[in-house]
PDB file of C-alpha atoms in Angstrom:
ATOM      1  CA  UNK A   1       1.319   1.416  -4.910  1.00 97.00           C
ATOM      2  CA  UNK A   2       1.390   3.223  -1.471  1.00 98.00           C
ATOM      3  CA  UNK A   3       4.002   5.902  -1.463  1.00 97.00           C
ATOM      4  CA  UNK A   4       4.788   5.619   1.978  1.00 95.00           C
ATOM      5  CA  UNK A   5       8.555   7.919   2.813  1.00 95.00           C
ATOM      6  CA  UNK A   6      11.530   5.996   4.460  1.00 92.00           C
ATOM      7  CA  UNK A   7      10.407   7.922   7.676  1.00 88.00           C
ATOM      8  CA  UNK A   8       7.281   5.927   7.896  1.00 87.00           C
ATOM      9  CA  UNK A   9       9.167   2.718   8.019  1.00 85.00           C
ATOM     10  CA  UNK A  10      11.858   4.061  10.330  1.00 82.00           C
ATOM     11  CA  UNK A  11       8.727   4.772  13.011  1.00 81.00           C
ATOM     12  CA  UNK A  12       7.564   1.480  12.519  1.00 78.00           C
ATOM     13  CA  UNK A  13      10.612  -0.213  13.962  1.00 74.00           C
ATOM     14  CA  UNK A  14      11.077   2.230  16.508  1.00 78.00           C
ATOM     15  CA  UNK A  15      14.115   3.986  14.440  1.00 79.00           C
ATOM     16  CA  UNK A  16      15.007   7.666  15.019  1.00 71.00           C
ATOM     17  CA  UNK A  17      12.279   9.408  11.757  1.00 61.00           C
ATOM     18  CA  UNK A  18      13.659  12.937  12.108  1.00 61.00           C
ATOM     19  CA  UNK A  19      16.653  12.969   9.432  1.00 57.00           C
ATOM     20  CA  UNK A  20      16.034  10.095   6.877  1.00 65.00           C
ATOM     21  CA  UNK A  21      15.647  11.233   3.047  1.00 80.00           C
ATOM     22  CA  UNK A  22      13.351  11.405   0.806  1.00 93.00           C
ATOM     23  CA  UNK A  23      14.186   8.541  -1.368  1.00 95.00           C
ATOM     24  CA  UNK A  24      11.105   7.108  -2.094  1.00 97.00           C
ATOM     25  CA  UNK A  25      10.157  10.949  -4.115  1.00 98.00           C
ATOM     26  CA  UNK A  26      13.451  11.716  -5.282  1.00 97.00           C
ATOM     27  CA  UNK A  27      14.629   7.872  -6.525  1.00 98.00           C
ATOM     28  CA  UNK A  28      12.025   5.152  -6.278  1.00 98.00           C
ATOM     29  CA  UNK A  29       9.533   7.418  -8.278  1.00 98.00           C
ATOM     30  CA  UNK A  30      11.949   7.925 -10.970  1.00 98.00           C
ATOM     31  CA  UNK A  31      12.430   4.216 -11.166  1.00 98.00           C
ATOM     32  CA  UNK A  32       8.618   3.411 -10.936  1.00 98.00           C
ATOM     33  CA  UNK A  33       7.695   6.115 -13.607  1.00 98.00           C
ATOM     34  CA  UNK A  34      10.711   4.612 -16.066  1.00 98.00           C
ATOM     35  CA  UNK A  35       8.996   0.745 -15.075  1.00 98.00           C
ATOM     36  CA  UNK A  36       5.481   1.963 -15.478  1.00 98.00           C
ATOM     37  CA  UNK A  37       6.593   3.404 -19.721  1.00 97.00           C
ATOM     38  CA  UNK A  38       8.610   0.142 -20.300  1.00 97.00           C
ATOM     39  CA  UNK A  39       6.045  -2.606 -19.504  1.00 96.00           C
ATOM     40  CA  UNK A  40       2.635   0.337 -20.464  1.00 96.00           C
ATOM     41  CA  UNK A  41       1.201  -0.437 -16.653  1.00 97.00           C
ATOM     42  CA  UNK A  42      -1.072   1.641 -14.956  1.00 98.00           C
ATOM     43  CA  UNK A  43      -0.497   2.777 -11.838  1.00 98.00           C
ATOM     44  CA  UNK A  44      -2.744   3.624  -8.623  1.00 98.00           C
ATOM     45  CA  UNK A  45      -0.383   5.535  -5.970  1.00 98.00           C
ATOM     46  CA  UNK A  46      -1.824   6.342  -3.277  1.00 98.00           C
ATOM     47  CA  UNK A  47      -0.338   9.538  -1.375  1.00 98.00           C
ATOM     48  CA  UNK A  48       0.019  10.247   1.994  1.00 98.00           C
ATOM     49  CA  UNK A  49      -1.402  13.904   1.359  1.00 98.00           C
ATOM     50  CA  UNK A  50       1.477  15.893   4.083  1.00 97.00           C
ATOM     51  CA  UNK A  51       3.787  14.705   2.186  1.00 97.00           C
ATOM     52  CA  UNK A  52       2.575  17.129  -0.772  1.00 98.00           C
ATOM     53  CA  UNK A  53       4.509  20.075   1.853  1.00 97.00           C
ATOM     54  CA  UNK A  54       7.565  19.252  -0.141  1.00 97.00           C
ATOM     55  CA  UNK A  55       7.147  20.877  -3.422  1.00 98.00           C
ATOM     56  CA  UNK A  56       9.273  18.684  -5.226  1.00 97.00           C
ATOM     57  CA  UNK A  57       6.962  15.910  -4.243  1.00 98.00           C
ATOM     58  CA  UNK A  58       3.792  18.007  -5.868  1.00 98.00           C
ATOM     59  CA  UNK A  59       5.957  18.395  -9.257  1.00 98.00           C
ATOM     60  CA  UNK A  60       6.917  14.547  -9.710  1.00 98.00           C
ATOM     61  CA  UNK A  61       3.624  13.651  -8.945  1.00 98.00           C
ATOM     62  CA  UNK A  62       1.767  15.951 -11.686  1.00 98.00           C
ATOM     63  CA  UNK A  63       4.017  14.284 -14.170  1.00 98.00           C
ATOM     64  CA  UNK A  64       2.090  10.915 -13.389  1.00 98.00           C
ATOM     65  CA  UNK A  65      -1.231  12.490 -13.383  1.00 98.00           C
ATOM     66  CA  UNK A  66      -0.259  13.662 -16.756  1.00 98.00           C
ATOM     67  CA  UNK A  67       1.092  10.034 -17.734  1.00 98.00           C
ATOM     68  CA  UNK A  68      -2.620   9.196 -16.829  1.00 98.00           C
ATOM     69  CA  UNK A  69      -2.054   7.700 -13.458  1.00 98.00           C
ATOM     70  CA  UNK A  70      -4.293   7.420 -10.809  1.00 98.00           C
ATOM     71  CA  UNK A  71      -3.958   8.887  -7.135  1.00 98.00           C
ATOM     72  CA  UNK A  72      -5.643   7.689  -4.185  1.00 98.00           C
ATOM     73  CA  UNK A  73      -6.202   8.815  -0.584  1.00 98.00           C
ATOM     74  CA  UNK A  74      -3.585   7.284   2.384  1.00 98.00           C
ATOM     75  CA  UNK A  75      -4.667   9.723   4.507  1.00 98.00           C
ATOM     76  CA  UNK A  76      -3.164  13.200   5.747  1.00 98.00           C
ATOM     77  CA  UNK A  77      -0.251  11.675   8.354  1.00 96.00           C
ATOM     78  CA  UNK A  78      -0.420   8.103   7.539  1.00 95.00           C
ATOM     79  CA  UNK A  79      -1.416   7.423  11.298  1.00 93.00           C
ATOM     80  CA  UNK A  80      -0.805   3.922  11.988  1.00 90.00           C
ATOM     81  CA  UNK A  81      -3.469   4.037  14.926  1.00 94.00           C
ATOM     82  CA  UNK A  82      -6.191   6.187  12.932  1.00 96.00           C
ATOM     83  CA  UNK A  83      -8.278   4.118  13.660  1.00 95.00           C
ATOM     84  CA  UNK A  84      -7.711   4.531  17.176  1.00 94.00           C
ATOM     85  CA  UNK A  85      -8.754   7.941  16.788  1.00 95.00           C
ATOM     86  CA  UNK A  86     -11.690   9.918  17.694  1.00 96.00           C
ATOM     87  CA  UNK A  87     -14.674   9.285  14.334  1.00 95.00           C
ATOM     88  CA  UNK A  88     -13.500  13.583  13.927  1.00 97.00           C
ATOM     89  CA  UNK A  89     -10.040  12.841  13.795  1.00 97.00           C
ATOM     90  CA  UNK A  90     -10.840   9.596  11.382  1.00 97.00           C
ATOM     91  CA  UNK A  91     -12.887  12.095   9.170  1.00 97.00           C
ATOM     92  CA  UNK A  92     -10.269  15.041   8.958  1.00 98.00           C
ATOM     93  CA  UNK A  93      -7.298  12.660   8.146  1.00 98.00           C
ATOM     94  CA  UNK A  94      -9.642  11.156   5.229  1.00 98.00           C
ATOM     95  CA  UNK A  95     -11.592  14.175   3.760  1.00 98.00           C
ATOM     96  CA  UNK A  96      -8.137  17.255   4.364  1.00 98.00           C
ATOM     97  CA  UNK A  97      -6.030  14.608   2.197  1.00 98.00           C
ATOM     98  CA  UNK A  98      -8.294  14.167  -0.508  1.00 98.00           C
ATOM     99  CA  UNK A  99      -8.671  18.109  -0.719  1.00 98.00           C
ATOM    100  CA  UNK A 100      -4.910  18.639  -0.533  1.00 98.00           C
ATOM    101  CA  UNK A 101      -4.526  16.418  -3.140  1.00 98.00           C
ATOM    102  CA  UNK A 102      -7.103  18.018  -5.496  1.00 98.00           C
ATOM    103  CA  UNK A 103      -5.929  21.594  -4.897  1.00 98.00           C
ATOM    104  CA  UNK A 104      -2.051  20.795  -5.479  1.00 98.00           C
ATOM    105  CA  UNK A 105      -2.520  17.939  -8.252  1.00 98.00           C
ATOM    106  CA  UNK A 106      -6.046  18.864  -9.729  1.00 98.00           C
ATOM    107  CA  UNK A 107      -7.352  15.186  -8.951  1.00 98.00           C
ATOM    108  CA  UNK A 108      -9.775  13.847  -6.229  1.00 98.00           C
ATOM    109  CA  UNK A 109      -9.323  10.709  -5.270  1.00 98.00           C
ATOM    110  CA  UNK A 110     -11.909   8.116  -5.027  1.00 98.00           C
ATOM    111  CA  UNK A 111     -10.046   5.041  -3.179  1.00 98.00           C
ATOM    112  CA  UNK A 112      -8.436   4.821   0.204  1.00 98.00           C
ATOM    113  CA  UNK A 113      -5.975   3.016   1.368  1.00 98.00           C
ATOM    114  CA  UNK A 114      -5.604   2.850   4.846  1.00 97.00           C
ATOM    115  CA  UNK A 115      -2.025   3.325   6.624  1.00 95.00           C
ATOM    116  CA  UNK A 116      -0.687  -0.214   7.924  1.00 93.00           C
ATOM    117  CA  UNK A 117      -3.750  -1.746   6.047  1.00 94.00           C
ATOM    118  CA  UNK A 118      -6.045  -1.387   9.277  1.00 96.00           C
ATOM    119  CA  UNK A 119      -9.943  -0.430   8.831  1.00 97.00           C
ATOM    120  CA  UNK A 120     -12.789  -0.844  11.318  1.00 97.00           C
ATOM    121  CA  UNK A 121     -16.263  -0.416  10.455  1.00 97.00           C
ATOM    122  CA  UNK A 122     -16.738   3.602  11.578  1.00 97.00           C
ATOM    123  CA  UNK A 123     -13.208   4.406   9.383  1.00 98.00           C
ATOM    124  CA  UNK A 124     -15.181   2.828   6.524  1.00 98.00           C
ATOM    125  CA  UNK A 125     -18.048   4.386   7.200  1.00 97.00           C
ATOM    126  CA  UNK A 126     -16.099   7.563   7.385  1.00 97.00           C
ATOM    127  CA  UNK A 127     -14.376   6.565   3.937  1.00 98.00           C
ATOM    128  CA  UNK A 128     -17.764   6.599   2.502  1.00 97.00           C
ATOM    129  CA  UNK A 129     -18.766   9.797   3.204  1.00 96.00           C
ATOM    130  CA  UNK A 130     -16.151  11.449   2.242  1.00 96.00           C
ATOM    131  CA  UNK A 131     -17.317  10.593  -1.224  1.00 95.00           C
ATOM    132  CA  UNK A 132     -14.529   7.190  -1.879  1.00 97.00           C
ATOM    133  CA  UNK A 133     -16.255   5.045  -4.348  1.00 98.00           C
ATOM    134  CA  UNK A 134     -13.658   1.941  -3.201  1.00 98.00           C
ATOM    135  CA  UNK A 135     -11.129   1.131  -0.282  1.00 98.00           C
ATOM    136  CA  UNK A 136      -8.275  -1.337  -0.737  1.00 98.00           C
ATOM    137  CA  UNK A 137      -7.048  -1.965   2.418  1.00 98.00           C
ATOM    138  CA  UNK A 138      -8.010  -5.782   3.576  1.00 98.00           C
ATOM    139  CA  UNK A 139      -5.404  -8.160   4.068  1.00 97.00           C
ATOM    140  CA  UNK A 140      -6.753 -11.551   5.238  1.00 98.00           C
ATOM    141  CA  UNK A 141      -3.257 -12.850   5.236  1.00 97.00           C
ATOM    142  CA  UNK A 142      -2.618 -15.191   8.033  1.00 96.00           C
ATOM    143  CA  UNK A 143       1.459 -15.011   7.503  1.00 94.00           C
ATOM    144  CA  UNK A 144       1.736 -11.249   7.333  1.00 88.00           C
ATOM    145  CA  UNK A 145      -0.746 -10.971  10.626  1.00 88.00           C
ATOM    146  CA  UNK A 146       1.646 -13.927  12.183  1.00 91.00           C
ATOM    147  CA  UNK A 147       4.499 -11.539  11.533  1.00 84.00           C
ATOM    148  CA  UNK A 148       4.113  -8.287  12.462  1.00 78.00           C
ATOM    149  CA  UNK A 149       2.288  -9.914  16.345  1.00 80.00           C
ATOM    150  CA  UNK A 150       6.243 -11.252  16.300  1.00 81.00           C
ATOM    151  CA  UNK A 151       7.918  -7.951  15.164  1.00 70.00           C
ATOM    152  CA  UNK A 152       5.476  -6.181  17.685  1.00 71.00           C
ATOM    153  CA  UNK A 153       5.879  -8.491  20.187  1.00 76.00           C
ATOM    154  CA  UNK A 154       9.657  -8.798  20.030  1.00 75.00           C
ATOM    155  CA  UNK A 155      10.023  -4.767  19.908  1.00 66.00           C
ATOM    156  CA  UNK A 156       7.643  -4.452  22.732  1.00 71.00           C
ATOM    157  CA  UNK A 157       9.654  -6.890  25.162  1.00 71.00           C
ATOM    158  CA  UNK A 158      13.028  -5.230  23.711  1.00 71.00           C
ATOM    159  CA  UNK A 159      11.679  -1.991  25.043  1.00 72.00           C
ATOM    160  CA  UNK A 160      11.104  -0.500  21.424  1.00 69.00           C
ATOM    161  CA  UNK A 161       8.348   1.318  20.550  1.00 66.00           C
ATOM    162  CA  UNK A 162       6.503   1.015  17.398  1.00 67.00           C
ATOM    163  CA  UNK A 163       4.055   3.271  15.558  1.00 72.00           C
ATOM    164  CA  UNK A 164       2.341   0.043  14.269  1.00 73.00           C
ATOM    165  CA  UNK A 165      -0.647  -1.555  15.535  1.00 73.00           C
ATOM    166  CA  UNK A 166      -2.435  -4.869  15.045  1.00 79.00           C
ATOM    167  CA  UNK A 167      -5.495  -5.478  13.536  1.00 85.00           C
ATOM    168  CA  UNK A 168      -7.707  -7.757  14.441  1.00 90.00           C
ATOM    169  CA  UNK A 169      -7.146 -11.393  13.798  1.00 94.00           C
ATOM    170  CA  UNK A 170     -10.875 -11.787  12.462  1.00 95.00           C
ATOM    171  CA  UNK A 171      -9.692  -9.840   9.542  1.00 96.00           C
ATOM    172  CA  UNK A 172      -8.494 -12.832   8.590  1.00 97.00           C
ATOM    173  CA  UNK A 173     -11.888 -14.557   7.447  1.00 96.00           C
ATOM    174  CA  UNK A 174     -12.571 -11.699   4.845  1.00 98.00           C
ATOM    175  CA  UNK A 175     -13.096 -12.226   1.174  1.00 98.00           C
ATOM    176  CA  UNK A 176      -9.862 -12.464  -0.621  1.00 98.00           C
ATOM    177  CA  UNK A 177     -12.046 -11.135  -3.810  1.00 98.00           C
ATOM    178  CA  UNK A 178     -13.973  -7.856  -4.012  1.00 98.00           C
ATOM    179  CA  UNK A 179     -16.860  -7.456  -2.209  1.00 98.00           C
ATOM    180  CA  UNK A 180     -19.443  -5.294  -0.735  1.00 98.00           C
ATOM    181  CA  UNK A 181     -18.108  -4.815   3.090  1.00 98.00           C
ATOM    182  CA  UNK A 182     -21.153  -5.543   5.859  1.00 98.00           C
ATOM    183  CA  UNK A 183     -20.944  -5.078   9.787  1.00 97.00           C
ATOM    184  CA  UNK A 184     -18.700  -6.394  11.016  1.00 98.00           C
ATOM    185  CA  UNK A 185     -16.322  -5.553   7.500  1.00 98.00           C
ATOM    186  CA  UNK A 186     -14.682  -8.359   7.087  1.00 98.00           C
ATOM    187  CA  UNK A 187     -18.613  -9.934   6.131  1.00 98.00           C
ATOM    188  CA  UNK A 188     -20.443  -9.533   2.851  1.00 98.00           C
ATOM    189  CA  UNK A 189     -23.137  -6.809   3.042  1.00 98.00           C
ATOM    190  CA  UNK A 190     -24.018  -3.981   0.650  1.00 97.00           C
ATOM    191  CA  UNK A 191     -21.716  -0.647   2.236  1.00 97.00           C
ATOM    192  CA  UNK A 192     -18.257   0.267   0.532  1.00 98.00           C
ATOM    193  CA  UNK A 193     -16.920  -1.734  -2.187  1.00 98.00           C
ATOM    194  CA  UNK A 194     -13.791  -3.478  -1.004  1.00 98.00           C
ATOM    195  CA  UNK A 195     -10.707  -4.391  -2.875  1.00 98.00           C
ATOM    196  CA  UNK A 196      -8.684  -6.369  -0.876  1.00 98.00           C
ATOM    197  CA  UNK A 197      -4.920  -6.635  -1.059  1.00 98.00           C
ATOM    198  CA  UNK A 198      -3.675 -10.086  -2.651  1.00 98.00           C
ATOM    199  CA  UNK A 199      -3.341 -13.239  -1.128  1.00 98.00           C
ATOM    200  CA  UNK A 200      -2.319 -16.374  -2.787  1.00 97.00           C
ATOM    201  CA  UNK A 201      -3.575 -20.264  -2.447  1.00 94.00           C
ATOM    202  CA  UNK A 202      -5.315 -21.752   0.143  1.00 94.00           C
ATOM    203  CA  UNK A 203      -2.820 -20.385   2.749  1.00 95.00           C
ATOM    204  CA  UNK A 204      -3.546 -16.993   1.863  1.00 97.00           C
ATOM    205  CA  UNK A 205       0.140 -16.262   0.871  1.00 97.00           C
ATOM    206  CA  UNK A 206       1.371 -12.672   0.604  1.00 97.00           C
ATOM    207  CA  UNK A 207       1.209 -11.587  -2.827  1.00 98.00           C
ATOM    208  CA  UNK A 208       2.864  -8.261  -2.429  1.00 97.00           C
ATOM    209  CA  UNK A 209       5.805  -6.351  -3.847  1.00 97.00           C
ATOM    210  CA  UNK A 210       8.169  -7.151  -0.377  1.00 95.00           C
ATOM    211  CA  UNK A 211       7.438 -10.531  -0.778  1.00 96.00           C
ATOM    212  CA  UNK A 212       8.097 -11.210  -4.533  1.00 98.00           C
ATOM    213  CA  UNK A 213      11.103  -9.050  -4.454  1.00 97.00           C
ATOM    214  CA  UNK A 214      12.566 -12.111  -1.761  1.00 96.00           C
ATOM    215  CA  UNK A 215      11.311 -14.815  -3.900  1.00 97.00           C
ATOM    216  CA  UNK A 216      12.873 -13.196  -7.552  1.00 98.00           C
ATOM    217  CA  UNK A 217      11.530 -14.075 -10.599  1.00 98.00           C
ATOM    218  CA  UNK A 218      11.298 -17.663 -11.225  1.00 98.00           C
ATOM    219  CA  UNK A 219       9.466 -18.410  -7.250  1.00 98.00           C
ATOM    220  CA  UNK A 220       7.082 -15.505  -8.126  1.00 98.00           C
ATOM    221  CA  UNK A 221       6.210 -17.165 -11.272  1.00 98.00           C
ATOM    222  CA  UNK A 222       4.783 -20.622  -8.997  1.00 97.00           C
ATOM    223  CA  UNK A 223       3.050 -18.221  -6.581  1.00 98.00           C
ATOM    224  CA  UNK A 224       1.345 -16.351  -9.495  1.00 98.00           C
ATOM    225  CA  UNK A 225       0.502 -18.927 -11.134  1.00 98.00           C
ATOM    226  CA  UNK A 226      -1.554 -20.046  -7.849  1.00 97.00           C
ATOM    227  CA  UNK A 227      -3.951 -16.929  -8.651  1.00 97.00           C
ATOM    228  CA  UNK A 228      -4.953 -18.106 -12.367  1.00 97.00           C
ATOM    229  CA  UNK A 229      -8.762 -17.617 -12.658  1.00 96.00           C
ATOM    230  CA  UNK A 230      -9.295 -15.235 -10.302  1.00 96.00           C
ATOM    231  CA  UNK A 231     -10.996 -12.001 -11.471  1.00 96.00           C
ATOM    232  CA  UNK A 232      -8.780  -9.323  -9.810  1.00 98.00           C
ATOM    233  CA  UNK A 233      -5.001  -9.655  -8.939  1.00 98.00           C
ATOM    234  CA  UNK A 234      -4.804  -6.864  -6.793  1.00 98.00           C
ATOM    235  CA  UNK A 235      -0.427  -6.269  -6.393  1.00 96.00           C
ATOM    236  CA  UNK A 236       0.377  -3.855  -3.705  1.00 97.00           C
ATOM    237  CA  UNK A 237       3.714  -2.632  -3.996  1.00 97.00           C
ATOM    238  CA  UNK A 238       5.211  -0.005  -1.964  1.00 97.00           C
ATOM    239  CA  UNK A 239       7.585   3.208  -3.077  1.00 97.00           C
ATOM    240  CA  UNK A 240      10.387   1.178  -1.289  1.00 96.00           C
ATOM    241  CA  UNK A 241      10.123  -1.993  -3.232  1.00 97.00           C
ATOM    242  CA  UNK A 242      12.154   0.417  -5.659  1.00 98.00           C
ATOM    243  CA  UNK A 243      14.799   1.091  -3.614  1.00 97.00           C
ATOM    244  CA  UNK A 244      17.803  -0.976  -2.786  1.00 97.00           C
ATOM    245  CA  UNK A 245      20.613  -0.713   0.198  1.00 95.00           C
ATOM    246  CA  UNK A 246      22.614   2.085  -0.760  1.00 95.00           C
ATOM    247  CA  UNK A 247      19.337   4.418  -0.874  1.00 94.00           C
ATOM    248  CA  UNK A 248      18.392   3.871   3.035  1.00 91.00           C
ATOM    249  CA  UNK A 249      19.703   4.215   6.440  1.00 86.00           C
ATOM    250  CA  UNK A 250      21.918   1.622   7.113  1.00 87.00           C
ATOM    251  CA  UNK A 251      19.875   0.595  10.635  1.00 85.00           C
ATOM    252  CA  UNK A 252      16.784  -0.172   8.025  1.00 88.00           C
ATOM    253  CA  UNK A 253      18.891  -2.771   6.505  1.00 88.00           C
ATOM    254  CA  UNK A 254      19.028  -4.631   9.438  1.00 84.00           C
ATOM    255  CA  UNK A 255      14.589  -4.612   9.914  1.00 84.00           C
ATOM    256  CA  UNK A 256      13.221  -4.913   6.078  1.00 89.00           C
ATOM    257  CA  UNK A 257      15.797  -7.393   4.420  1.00 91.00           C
ATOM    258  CA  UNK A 258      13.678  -6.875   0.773  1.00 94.00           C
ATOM    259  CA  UNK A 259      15.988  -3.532   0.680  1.00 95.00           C
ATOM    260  CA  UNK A 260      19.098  -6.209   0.011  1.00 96.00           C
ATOM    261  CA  UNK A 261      17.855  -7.103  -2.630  1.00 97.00           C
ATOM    262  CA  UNK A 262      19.232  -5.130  -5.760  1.00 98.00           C
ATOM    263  CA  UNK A 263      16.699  -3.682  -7.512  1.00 98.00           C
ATOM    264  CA  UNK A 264      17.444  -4.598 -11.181  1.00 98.00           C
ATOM    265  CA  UNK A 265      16.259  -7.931  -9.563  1.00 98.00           C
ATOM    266  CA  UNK A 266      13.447  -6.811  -7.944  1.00 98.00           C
ATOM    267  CA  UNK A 267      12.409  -5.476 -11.154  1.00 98.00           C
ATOM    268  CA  UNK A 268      13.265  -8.714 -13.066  1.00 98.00           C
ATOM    269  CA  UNK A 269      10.738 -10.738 -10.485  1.00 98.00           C
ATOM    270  CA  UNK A 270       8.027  -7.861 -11.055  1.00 98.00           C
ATOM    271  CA  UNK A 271       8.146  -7.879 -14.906  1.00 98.00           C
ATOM    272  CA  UNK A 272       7.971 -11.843 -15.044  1.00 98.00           C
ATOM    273  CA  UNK A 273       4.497 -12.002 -13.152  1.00 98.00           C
ATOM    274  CA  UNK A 274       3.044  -8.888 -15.019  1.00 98.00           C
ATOM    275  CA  UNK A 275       4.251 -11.113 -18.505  1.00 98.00           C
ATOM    276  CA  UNK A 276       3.139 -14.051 -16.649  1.00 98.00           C
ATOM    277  CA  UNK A 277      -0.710 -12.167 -16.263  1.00 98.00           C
ATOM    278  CA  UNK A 278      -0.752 -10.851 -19.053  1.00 98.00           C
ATOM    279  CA  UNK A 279       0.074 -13.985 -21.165  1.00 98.00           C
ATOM    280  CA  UNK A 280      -3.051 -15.346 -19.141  1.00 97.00           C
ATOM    281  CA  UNK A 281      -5.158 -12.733 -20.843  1.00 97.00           C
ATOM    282  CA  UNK A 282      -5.313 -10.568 -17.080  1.00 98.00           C
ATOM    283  CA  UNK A 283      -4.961  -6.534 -18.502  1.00 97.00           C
ATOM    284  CA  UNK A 284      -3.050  -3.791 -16.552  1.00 97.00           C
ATOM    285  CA  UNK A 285      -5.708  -1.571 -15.114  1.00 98.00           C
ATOM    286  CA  UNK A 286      -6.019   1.338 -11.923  1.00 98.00           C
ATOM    287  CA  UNK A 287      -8.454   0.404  -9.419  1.00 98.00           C
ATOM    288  CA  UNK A 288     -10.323   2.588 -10.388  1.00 98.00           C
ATOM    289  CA  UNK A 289     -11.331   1.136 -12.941  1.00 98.00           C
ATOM    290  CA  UNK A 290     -11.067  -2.311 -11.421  1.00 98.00           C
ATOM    291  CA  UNK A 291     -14.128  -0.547  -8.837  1.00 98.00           C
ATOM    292  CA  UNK A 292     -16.125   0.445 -11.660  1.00 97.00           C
ATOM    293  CA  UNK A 293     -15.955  -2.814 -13.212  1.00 96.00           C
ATOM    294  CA  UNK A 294     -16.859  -4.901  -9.991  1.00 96.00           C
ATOM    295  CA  UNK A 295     -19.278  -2.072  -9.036  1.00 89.00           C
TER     296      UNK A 295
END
């Protein structure tokens, strides 16, 4: 689960960032800790490590680490171009966040998640030496890529700018299971072990919290049932796939639609493929562990 803030979404589309709440800390967390004790799941959140500023955001998050969650690294500023940066910049965004985090929550990560799930091979290599013993950030999913080019492209002729950028489409040939990343990463090889985020069937469907909450329960079901046999499910959610329309900015309604749907349903759809897994004998784990097994 990435806890990206409302802000982060409000720069992708080019909305004014400088007064939106806090809502994924102060009410999505609440909601995700109360779902994580009801159905006994495991969580992996990965934290976006300026965000620990806020010291009400330190204090929820120690109450996870003491549920026995896992944290993860999504970088210091959750830079959508990082890795557009200079291999220094790359290095202090990855290694400053993983030593904020261990100072403030007594933790060090040892995954990465990268912001707007976009690597290259020198920001893995840089992901390795900070000490990560797994990244989860490739998405070979043809509809998402198809997507954003057409949110990107529509902003950009609108005269909108956007804090998102666009992999590259050969990301698209990757492993959907985990693997050993080579040069160029979206090969086989023997660097970082790579966890990549879920896709479903042969068309690579998104299998990811924005996208069940718009199919609800019983359409989630069919997709999940498309992933039966395979050895990791890997469900990214986001902080916001807990939140609903009276938490945001009302201009956010209008870009990310899943934040119409109520929640309780959102929940509903997220509980039936867990039972659905989990009937299939799949158990709950962090990546974490799901690295140590595959390593």
């Amino acid at each position: 689960m990435d806890l990206d803030e409302v802000r982060y979404y409000a720069q992708i589309h080019g909305l004014d960032s400088s007064s939106v709440s806090n809502a994924v800390y102060d009410i999505a967390l609440q909601r995700i800790r109360a779902f994580a004790t009801d159905t006994g799941l495991p969580l992996t959140l990965f934290v976006v490590a300026r965000d620990l500023e806020r010291a009400e955001n330190v204090e929820t998050l120690r109450r996870f680490v003491a549920d026995g969650h896992e944290l993860g690294n999504h970088s210091l500023d959750h830079w959508y171009d990082l890795t557009r940066r200079e291999h220094s910049e790359q290095g202090r965004q990855v290694v400053e966040a993983s030593e904020r985090i261990a100072a403030l929550l007594g933790v060090r990560p040892t995954g990465f998640r990268a912001p707007g799930y976009t690597v290259s091979d020198e920001l893995l290599d840089t992901i390795r030496d900070a000490g990560m013993s797994y990244d989860s950030s490739v998405f070979p999913c043809p509809p998402y890529y198809a997507a954003k080019a057409t949110r990107l492209l529509s902003m950009k002729l609108g005269g909108h700018g956007s804090r998102a950028i666009l992999d590259t489409p050969r990301v698209l040939r990757a492993p959907t299971t985990p693997y050993r990343v080579g040069k160029p990463y979206w090969s086989t090889g023997s660097g970082l072990l790579e966890l990549p985020i879920q896709v479903a069937g042969p068309l690579r469907m998104p299998f990811i919290g924005t996208s069940l909450s718009l199919l609800g329960p019983n359409a989630a079901r069919l997709l999940t049932r498309s992933l039966l046999g395979t050895p990791l499910v890997n469900l990214e959610l986001h902080g916001l796939d807990f939140l609903e329309a009276r938490d945001v900015p009302e201009a956010l309604l209008r870009v990310q639609p899943d934040l119409r749907v109520p929640v309780a349903r959102k929940l509903d759809t997220f509980a039936a493929v867990l039972e659905l897994l989990r009937k299939q004998g799949y158990a709950a784990v962090r990546l974490d562990e799901s690295a140590r097994a595959f390593s």
